[in-house]
Coordinates of C-alpha atoms and ligand atoms in Angstrom, one line a residue:
M262 CA 108.0 136.4 132.8
R263 CA 108.4 133.1 131.1
I264 CA 111.2 133.1 128.6
L265 CA 111.9 130.5 125.9
F266 CA 115.6 130.7 125.1
P267 CA 116.7 128.6 122.1
A268 CA 120.5 128.7 121.6
S269 CA 122.9 126.7 119.5
E270 CA 125.6 126.6 122.2
V271 CA 125.3 126.8 126.0
E272 CA 128.0 126.8 128.7
P273 CA 128.9 124.4 130.3
F274 CA 127.5 122.0 127.8
S275 CA 128.8 123.2 124.4
K276 CA 130.9 126.1 123.3
T277 CA 132.7 127.6 120.4
G278 CA 132.6 131.3 121.5
G279 CA 131.0 134.1 123.5
L280 CA 127.4 133.0 122.6
A281 CA 127.8 130.0 124.9
D282 CA 128.9 132.2 127.8
V283 CA 125.8 134.4 127.3
A284 CA 123.4 131.4 127.0
G285 CA 124.9 129.9 130.1
A286 CA 124.8 132.9 132.3
L287 CA 122.0 135.2 131.2
P288 CA 119.2 132.7 132.0
V289 CA 120.6 132.3 135.5
A290 CA 120.7 136.1 136.0
L291 CA 117.2 136.5 134.7
A292 CA 116.0 133.7 137.0
S293 CA 117.5 135.4 140.0
R294 CA 115.3 138.4 139.1
G295 CA 112.2 136.1 139.3
H296 CA 111.8 135.0 135.7
E297 CA 111.4 131.5 134.5
V298 CA 113.7 130.5 131.6
R299 CA 113.6 127.5 129.4
V300 CA 116.8 127.1 127.4
V301 CA 116.6 124.7 124.4
T302 CA 119.8 123.5 122.7
P303 CA 121.0 120.5 120.6
L304 CA 122.3 117.4 122.3
Y305 CA 125.7 117.4 120.5
R306 CA 128.0 114.4 120.9
T307 CA 130.3 116.5 123.1
V308 CA 127.6 117.4 125.7
P309 CA 128.4 115.5 129.0
R310 CA 125.4 113.3 129.7
A311 CA 125.9 113.3 133.5
G312 CA 123.0 114.9 135.3
L313 CA 120.7 114.9 132.2
T314 CA 117.4 113.0 132.4
Q315 CA 115.3 111.8 129.5
T316 CA 111.8 113.3 129.5
A317 CA 108.6 111.7 128.3
R318 CA 108.2 114.4 125.7
A319 CA 109.1 113.0 122.3
F320 CA 107.6 114.4 119.1
T321 CA 108.1 114.3 115.4
L322 CA 108.7 117.5 113.3
Q323 CA 107.3 117.4 109.8
F324 CA 109.4 119.0 107.2
P325 CA 109.1 118.7 103.4
F326 CA 112.6 117.1 103.5
G327 CA 111.4 114.4 105.8
E328 CA 110.2 113.6 109.3
V329 CA 112.5 114.4 112.2
P330 CA 111.8 112.4 115.4
V331 CA 113.0 114.3 118.5
R332 CA 113.6 113.0 121.9
T333 CA 114.4 115.4 124.7
W334 CA 116.5 115.4 127.8
E335 CA 116.7 118.0 130.4
T336 CA 118.4 119.3 133.5
T337 CA 117.9 122.2 135.9
V338 CA 120.9 124.5 136.2
A339 CA 119.4 126.9 138.7
E340 CA 116.1 127.5 140.3
R341 CA 113.7 128.4 137.5
V342 CA 116.2 127.6 134.7
T343 CA 115.7 124.4 132.7
V344 CA 117.9 123.4 129.9
V345 CA 116.2 121.1 127.3
F346 CA 118.4 119.1 125.0
L347 CA 117.2 118.0 121.6
D348 CA 118.2 114.4 120.9
V349 CA 118.4 114.0 117.1
P350 CA 121.3 111.7 116.5
S351 CA 121.2 112.0 112.7
M352 CA 121.8 115.8 113.0
F353 CA 123.6 116.5 116.3
D354 CA 125.6 113.3 117.1
R355 CA 128.7 114.6 115.3
E356 CA 132.3 115.5 115.9
Q357 CA 131.7 119.3 116.2
L358 CA 128.9 121.9 116.5
Y359 CA 128.8 123.5 113.1
G360 CA 131.3 121.8 110.8
D361 CA 134.5 119.9 110.4
A362 CA 137.8 120.3 108.5
R363 CA 135.9 120.2 105.2
G364 CA 133.8 123.3 106.2
D365 CA 130.3 123.8 107.5
Y366 CA 128.1 120.8 107.6
P367 CA 126.1 120.8 104.4
D368 CA 122.8 120.2 106.2
N369 CA 123.1 123.1 108.6
A370 CA 119.9 124.8 107.3
R371 CA 118.0 121.7 108.3
R372 CA 119.8 121.2 111.6
F373 CA 119.1 124.6 112.8
A374 CA 115.6 124.7 111.4
V375 CA 115.1 121.8 113.7
L376 CA 116.4 123.8 116.7
S377 CA 114.0 126.6 116.0
M378 CA 111.0 124.4 115.4
A379 CA 111.7 122.0 118.2
A380 CA 112.1 124.7 120.8
L381 CA 108.5 125.9 120.1
T382 CA 107.1 122.4 119.8
D383 CA 108.7 121.2 123.0
A384 CA 107.5 124.2 124.9
Q385 CA 104.0 123.5 123.6
A386 CA 104.3 119.8 124.7
A387 CA 105.5 120.9 128.1
G388 CA 102.7 123.4 128.6
F389 CA 105.3 126.2 128.8
V390 CA 103.6 129.3 127.4
P391 CA 106.3 131.9 127.0
D392 CA 105.8 135.7 127.3
V393 CA 109.0 136.1 125.3
L394 CA 110.9 133.9 122.7
H395 CA 114.5 135.1 123.0
G396 CA 116.6 133.6 120.1
H397 CA 120.3 134.0 119.3
D398 CA 122.0 134.4 116.0
W399 CA 121.1 132.8 112.6
Q400 CA 120.8 129.4 114.2
T401 CA 117.5 130.5 115.7
G402 CA 116.5 132.9 112.9
L403 CA 113.5 130.8 111.8
A404 CA 111.9 130.8 115.3
P405 CA 110.4 134.4 115.1
L406 CA 108.9 133.6 111.7
A407 CA 107.5 130.3 113.0
L408 CA 106.0 132.1 116.0
R409 CA 104.0 134.3 113.6
R410 CA 102.9 131.4 111.4
G411 CA 102.4 127.8 112.6
Y412 CA 102.7 128.6 116.3
A413 CA 100.6 131.8 116.3
R414 CA 97.6 129.9 117.7
A415 CA 99.5 128.2 120.4
F416 CA 101.3 131.3 121.5
P417 CA 99.3 134.4 120.5
H418 CA 100.8 136.6 123.1
T419 CA 104.4 135.7 122.8
R420 CA 106.8 138.4 121.7
S421 CA 110.1 137.6 120.0
V422 CA 113.5 139.1 120.6
L423 CA 116.6 138.2 118.5
T424 CA 120.1 138.9 119.8
I425 CA 122.9 139.3 117.2
H426 CA 126.1 138.1 118.7
N427 CA 128.1 138.5 115.5
L428 CA 126.7 139.9 112.3
A429 CA 129.5 138.2 110.3
Y430 CA 127.7 134.8 110.6
Q431 CA 124.5 135.1 108.7
G432 CA 123.3 131.6 108.0
G433 CA 123.2 132.0 104.2
F434 CA 121.9 129.0 102.2
P435 CA 121.0 128.3 98.6
K436 CA 117.4 129.2 97.9
S437 CA 116.6 125.5 97.3
A438 CA 116.5 125.4 101.1
L439 CA 113.1 127.3 101.1
P440 CA 110.9 124.5 99.8
E441 CA 112.9 121.9 101.8
L442 CA 112.1 123.7 105.0
G443 CA 108.5 124.5 104.0
L444 CA 108.9 128.2 103.5
P445 CA 106.7 129.7 100.8
W446 CA 108.3 131.6 97.9
S447 CA 106.3 134.6 98.9
D448 CA 108.9 135.0 101.8
F449 CA 111.7 135.1 99.2
V450 CA 111.6 138.9 98.8
P451 CA 113.9 141.7 99.9
G452 CA 111.5 142.5 102.8
G453 CA 111.6 138.8 103.8
V454 CA 114.3 136.1 104.0
E455 CA 115.9 136.8 100.6
F456 CA 119.5 138.1 100.7
W457 CA 121.6 138.2 97.5
D458 CA 119.5 135.5 96.0
H459 CA 120.0 133.2 99.0
L460 CA 118.0 132.3 102.1
S461 CA 119.4 134.2 105.0
M462 CA 118.4 132.8 108.4
L463 CA 119.8 135.8 110.2
K464 CA 117.8 138.2 108.1
C465 CA 114.7 136.1 108.7
G466 CA 115.2 136.5 112.4
I467 CA 115.8 140.2 112.1
V468 CA 112.8 140.8 109.9
F469 CA 110.3 138.7 111.9
A470 CA 111.4 139.4 115.5
D471 CA 109.6 142.1 117.4
A472 CA 112.8 143.4 118.8
V473 CA 116.5 143.1 117.8
T474 CA 119.4 143.5 120.2
T475 CA 123.1 143.1 120.0
V476 CA 125.9 142.8 122.5
S477 CA 127.2 146.4 122.8
P478 CA 125.9 149.9 122.1
T479 CA 128.9 150.7 119.8
Y480 CA 128.4 147.5 117.8
A481 CA 124.7 148.4 117.5
R482 CA 125.8 151.7 115.9
E483 CA 128.3 150.0 113.7
I484 CA 126.0 147.4 112.3
T485 CA 123.3 150.0 111.5
S486 CA 125.8 151.9 109.3
P487 CA 126.7 151.0 105.7
Q488 CA 130.4 150.5 106.7
G489 CA 129.6 147.9 109.4
G490 CA 126.3 146.6 108.3
M491 CA 127.5 143.8 106.0
G492 CA 124.6 144.5 103.7
L493 CA 122.0 144.2 106.5
D494 CA 122.2 147.7 107.8
G495 CA 119.1 148.8 106.0
V496 CA 117.0 146.0 107.4
L497 CA 118.4 146.8 110.9
R498 CA 117.8 150.5 110.6
A499 CA 114.2 149.7 109.6
K500 CA 113.5 147.9 112.8
Q501 CA 111.0 149.7 115.0
G502 CA 112.8 150.5 118.3
G503 CA 116.2 150.3 116.6
V504 CA 118.8 147.8 117.6
V505 CA 119.4 147.8 121.3
G506 CA 123.0 147.3 122.5
I507 CA 123.4 145.5 125.8
V508 CA 127.0 144.6 126.9
N509 CA 127.4 141.1 128.1
G510 CA 128.3 140.4 131.7
I511 CA 130.7 137.8 132.8
D512 CA 130.4 134.9 135.1
T513 CA 131.9 136.5 138.2
T514 CA 132.0 133.2 140.1
E515 CA 134.0 131.3 137.4
W516 CA 136.1 134.4 136.7
N517 CA 137.2 135.5 140.1
P518 CA 140.9 135.8 140.8
A519 CA 140.3 135.6 144.6
T520 CA 138.8 132.1 144.3
D521 CA 140.0 130.7 140.9
V522 CA 140.7 127.0 141.2
Y523 CA 142.9 127.0 138.0
L524 CA 145.5 129.3 139.6
P525 CA 148.6 128.4 141.6
A526 CA 148.0 131.5 143.7
R527 CA 145.0 133.8 144.2
F528 CA 144.9 137.5 144.4
S529 CA 142.6 140.6 144.5
D530 CA 142.7 144.3 143.9
A531 CA 143.7 144.7 147.6
D532 CA 146.6 142.3 147.3
L533 CA 148.1 141.6 143.9
A534 CA 151.1 139.5 145.2
G535 CA 149.6 136.2 143.9
R536 CA 149.8 137.6 140.3
A537 CA 153.6 137.2 140.3
V538 CA 153.2 133.5 141.2
C539 CA 150.8 133.1 138.3
R540 CA 153.1 134.8 135.9
Q541 CA 156.0 132.6 137.0
R542 CA 153.9 129.5 136.6
L543 CA 152.8 130.6 133.1
L544 CA 156.4 131.2 132.0
E545 CA 157.5 127.8 133.4
E546 CA 154.5 125.9 132.0
L547 CA 155.1 127.3 128.6
R548 CA 158.9 127.1 128.8
L549 CA 159.5 130.7 128.1
Q550 CA 162.4 132.8 129.2
P551 CA 161.3 135.5 131.6
P552 CA 160.9 138.8 129.8
A553 CA 163.9 141.2 130.0
E554 CA 164.0 143.5 133.0
G555 CA 161.1 146.0 132.7
M556 CA 159.6 144.3 129.7
P557 CA 156.1 142.8 129.8
L558 CA 154.5 139.5 129.1
F559 CA 151.7 139.8 126.6
G560 CA 148.7 137.4 126.5
V561 CA 146.4 136.6 123.6
I562 CA 143.4 134.2 123.7
G563 CA 140.8 133.8 121.0
R564 CA 139.4 132.0 118.1
M565 CA 141.9 132.0 115.2
V566 CA 139.8 133.9 112.7
E567 CA 140.5 136.9 110.5
Q568 CA 138.3 139.0 112.8
K569 CA 140.7 138.8 115.7
G570 CA 143.5 140.6 113.9
A571 CA 146.3 138.2 114.7
D572 CA 148.1 139.1 111.5
L573 CA 148.5 142.6 112.9
L574 CA 150.2 141.2 115.9
H575 CA 152.5 139.0 113.8
A576 CA 153.8 142.2 112.1
A577 CA 153.7 144.4 115.1
L578 CA 155.3 142.2 117.8
P579 CA 158.9 141.4 116.5
V580 CA 160.4 144.7 117.4
F581 CA 159.1 144.3 121.0
L582 CA 160.3 140.7 121.2
E583 CA 163.7 141.9 120.0
H584 CA 163.8 144.1 123.1
G585 CA 162.9 141.2 125.4
A586 CA 159.1 141.2 125.7
A587 CA 157.3 137.9 125.5
V588 CA 154.0 136.7 124.4
V589 CA 151.7 133.7 125.1
V590 CA 149.0 132.7 122.7
L591 CA 146.1 130.3 123.1
G592 CA 143.6 129.7 120.3
A593 CA 141.8 127.2 118.2
G594 CA 140.9 127.6 114.6
S595 CA 142.0 127.7 111.0
A596 CA 145.4 126.1 110.1
A597 CA 146.1 129.0 107.8
L598 CA 145.9 131.5 110.6
Q599 CA 147.9 129.3 112.9
Q600 CA 150.8 129.6 110.5
G601 CA 151.7 133.2 111.3
W602 CA 152.0 132.3 115.0
K603 CA 154.1 129.2 114.2
T604 CA 156.5 131.3 112.2
L605 CA 156.8 133.9 115.0
A606 CA 157.3 131.1 117.6
A607 CA 160.0 129.5 115.4
R608 CA 161.8 132.8 115.2
Y609 CA 161.6 133.6 118.9
P610 CA 161.3 130.2 120.6
L611 CA 162.1 131.5 124.1
R612 CA 159.9 134.6 123.8
V613 CA 156.8 133.3 122.0
S614 CA 154.6 130.4 123.2
V615 CA 151.7 129.3 121.1
R616 CA 149.1 126.7 122.1
F617 CA 146.5 125.6 119.6
G618 CA 143.4 124.1 121.1
Y619 CA 140.8 124.8 123.7
D620 CA 142.0 125.0 127.2
T621 CA 139.9 126.7 129.9
G622 CA 142.6 126.3 132.7
L623 CA 145.3 127.8 130.5
A624 CA 142.9 130.7 129.5
H625 CA 142.5 131.5 133.2
L626 CA 146.2 131.3 133.9
I627 CA 147.0 133.6 130.9
E628 CA 144.6 136.2 132.3
A629 CA 146.1 135.9 135.7
G630 CA 149.8 135.8 134.6
S631 CA 150.2 138.1 131.7
D632 CA 150.9 141.8 132.1
F633 CA 148.9 143.0 129.2
F634 CA 146.1 141.3 127.2
L635 CA 146.1 142.1 123.5
M636 CA 142.9 142.2 121.4
P637 CA 143.3 144.0 118.1
S638 CA 140.1 142.7 116.7
R639 CA 139.0 144.3 113.4
F640 CA 135.5 144.3 114.7
E641 CA 134.2 142.9 118.0
P642 CA 130.5 142.7 118.9
C643 CA 131.2 142.6 122.6
G644 CA 134.3 140.5 123.5
L645 CA 134.7 138.7 126.8
N646 CA 138.4 138.3 127.2
Q647 CA 139.0 142.0 127.7
L648 CA 136.4 141.9 130.6
Y649 CA 138.2 138.9 132.1
S650 CA 141.5 140.6 131.7
Q651 CA 140.4 143.7 133.5
R652 CA 139.1 141.6 136.3
Y653 CA 142.4 139.7 136.5
G654 CA 144.7 142.7 136.2
A655 CA 146.0 141.9 132.8
V656 CA 145.7 145.4 131.3
P657 CA 143.9 145.2 128.0
V658 CA 145.3 146.8 124.8
V659 CA 142.4 146.9 122.4
H660 CA 141.2 148.3 119.0
A661 CA 138.5 150.8 120.0
V662 CA 135.6 149.2 118.1
G663 CA 132.3 147.5 119.2
G664 CA 132.2 146.2 122.7
L665 CA 135.9 146.9 123.2
A666 CA 135.3 150.6 122.9
D667 CA 132.4 150.3 125.4
T668 CA 134.2 148.3 128.0
V669 CA 137.9 149.5 128.1
T670 CA 138.6 153.1 129.1
D671 CA 141.8 154.5 127.8
L672 CA 144.5 155.8 130.2
R673 CA 144.5 159.2 128.7
G674 CA 141.4 160.2 130.6
G675 CA 143.1 159.6 133.9
D676 CA 140.6 157.0 135.0
G677 CA 141.7 154.5 132.4
T678 CA 141.6 150.7 132.7
G679 CA 143.5 149.9 129.5
I680 CA 145.0 151.2 126.3
T681 CA 142.8 151.7 123.2
F682 CA 143.8 152.5 119.6
L683 CA 142.0 153.5 116.5
G684 CA 142.6 151.9 113.1
A685 CA 143.4 148.2 112.4
T686 CA 146.9 148.9 111.2
V687 CA 150.3 147.6 112.3
D688 CA 151.4 151.2 113.1
A689 CA 148.4 151.7 115.4
V690 CA 149.1 148.4 117.2
Q691 CA 152.8 149.3 117.6
G692 CA 151.8 152.7 118.9
A693 CA 149.6 151.1 121.5
L694 CA 152.2 148.5 122.5
A695 CA 154.8 151.3 122.9
R696 CA 152.3 153.0 125.3
A697 CA 152.0 149.7 127.2
L698 CA 155.7 149.5 127.6
E699 CA 155.8 153.1 128.9
L700 CA 153.1 152.4 131.4
Y701 CA 154.9 149.2 132.5
L702 CA 158.0 151.1 133.3
S703 CA 156.1 153.0 136.0
P704 CA 155.0 150.2 138.4
Q705 CA 152.9 152.5 140.5
A706 CA 150.9 153.9 137.6
Y707 CA 150.6 150.4 136.1
A708 CA 149.2 149.0 139.4
E709 CA 146.7 151.8 139.6
V710 CA 145.4 150.9 136.1
Q711 CA 145.2 147.2 137.1
R712 CA 143.2 148.0 140.2
R713 CA 140.8 150.3 138.4
G714 CA 140.0 147.4 136.0
M715 CA 139.7 144.9 138.8
R716 CA 137.1 147.1 140.5
R717 CA 134.9 147.4 137.5
D718 CA 131.4 145.8 137.7
F719 CA 130.9 143.4 134.8
S720 CA 128.3 141.3 136.5
W721 CA 125.3 139.9 134.6
A722 CA 122.8 141.6 136.9
R723 CA 123.1 144.9 135.0
S724 CA 122.7 143.3 131.6
A725 CA 119.8 141.1 132.8
A726 CA 117.9 144.2 133.8
A727 CA 118.5 145.7 130.4
Y728 CA 117.1 142.6 128.7
E729 CA 114.1 142.7 131.0
A730 CA 113.3 146.2 129.8
V731 CA 113.5 145.0 126.1
Y732 CA 111.2 142.0 127.0
A733 CA 108.7 144.3 128.7
Q734 CA 108.6 146.8 125.8
G735 CA 105.4 146.4 123.9
A736 CA 104.5 143.2 125.7
R737 CA 101.4 141.9 124.0
Ligands
ADP142 P1 134.1 135.2 120.4 O1 132.7 135.0 120.9 O2 134.2 136.0 119.1 O3 134.9 133.9 120.2 P2 134.6 136.4 122.9 O4 135.8 137.1 123.5 O5 133.4 137.1 123.0 O6 135.0 136.0 121.4 O7 134.5 135.0 123.7 C1 135.3 134.0 123.6 C2 135.1 133.0 124.7 O8 135.8 131.8 124.4 C3 135.8 133.5 126.0 O9 135.1 132.9 127.1 C4 137.2 132.9 125.9 O10 137.9 132.9 127.1 C5 136.9 131.6 125.3 N1 138.0 131.1 124.4 C6 138.2 131.3 123.1 N2 139.2 130.6 122.7 C7 139.6 129.8 123.7 C8 140.6 128.7 123.8 N3 141.4 128.4 122.8 N4 140.7 128.1 125.0 C9 140.0 128.5 126.0 N5 139.0 129.4 126.0 C10 138.8 130.1 124.8

């Protein structure tokens, strides 16, 4: 099959979260199954230019708000995988991907309308006729609609699939965006792109795509229920074929403790000795006192947003820190949410280390050196860090929601790979941490849990096969 794959962030070129990991790895996994994938993404200022070549395809998109000249660059990341970069300096040559300290960029509706339209226009210019248009999140929400309208002639047999990586980001804009983007008012209806008197780009994608998927079966159930649907559950339930949940894979080459270049020592499920070296390095690098005898080192990595439940940790951790446990934290994001960590670190300077910023090497070292990985997300579509942590022997402690529930098996069953808890409350988190301490006191039982996690298969091959089945359904 030929797959057109517009995405607003793609590893290793641009990234704010898990979407980038998926857009970087899934195309490669699909290509190794024989498909041809064309990824289309913005040429942000931060995209490294090395290895990119400018193409002869330049075109101008016509919008009521104005003309947008687009030049394109491309590179081949694997056999049958081309990544096309949209060079539109007025829109993408900026400090960050979606916004700055003042908030989201005010012209995001236009910026990502350009991504959706340019992906289709560029494919047409290149003579790439896709069997499937596979878009991601609100940033590509206009593409399935465009496929049914302006591009229906060029691509009459192309099916569209939209994957929701996080329902919390809906791409809502004032309705004045409709005429600016050239959408008719007849679309501004509850069965169309209207959502609470705004234009919702995510809803647009959901309504007009032939199939909708999300990144875990449990999250698929959650978002089709009134409790988890954020107002879109009705639209999602109405989709023919339902919402298909497919758990993300991980890049098992980048995330392999036996070959990881970021680590001072390597290890595997057969020989865990190198882990102690990584733990030591982590403590030294972050200038932490080693935890008290028999007490664990906890690791936390993630965007600093309300979703990730850091406030629960701020309240739950002190009693464990008092007893000599330690915690390392890495995260980028809102200043307000950094404050809770700063307060904790000031109170326990030798037990708590907090790094704000984005640091891939440190992320690897935290997975390799911490004893438990904490992820009390209030909701979590899939989550990647708990997958890395299982592969690296950092036993995950997670809130049993979304992808966390689907990928971490609690110890209680006897074949567990981690500790899960129900309810986003401080009590529940403390109960789970107490269970972690108990497990840690029995080195043999702890090592068994580590090994079971390390042997789990989280490769992309399985997920790619599941996407292939969605693509094939009802192929036109
Ligand atoms: P989300 O997509 O909600 O941010 P995921 O767990 O699905 O959460 O994916 C987050 C990805 O970003 C993972 O690959 C994680 O390792 C990485 N990551 C997040 N924050 C940082 C950071 N501050 N430094 C390095 N990597 C980070």
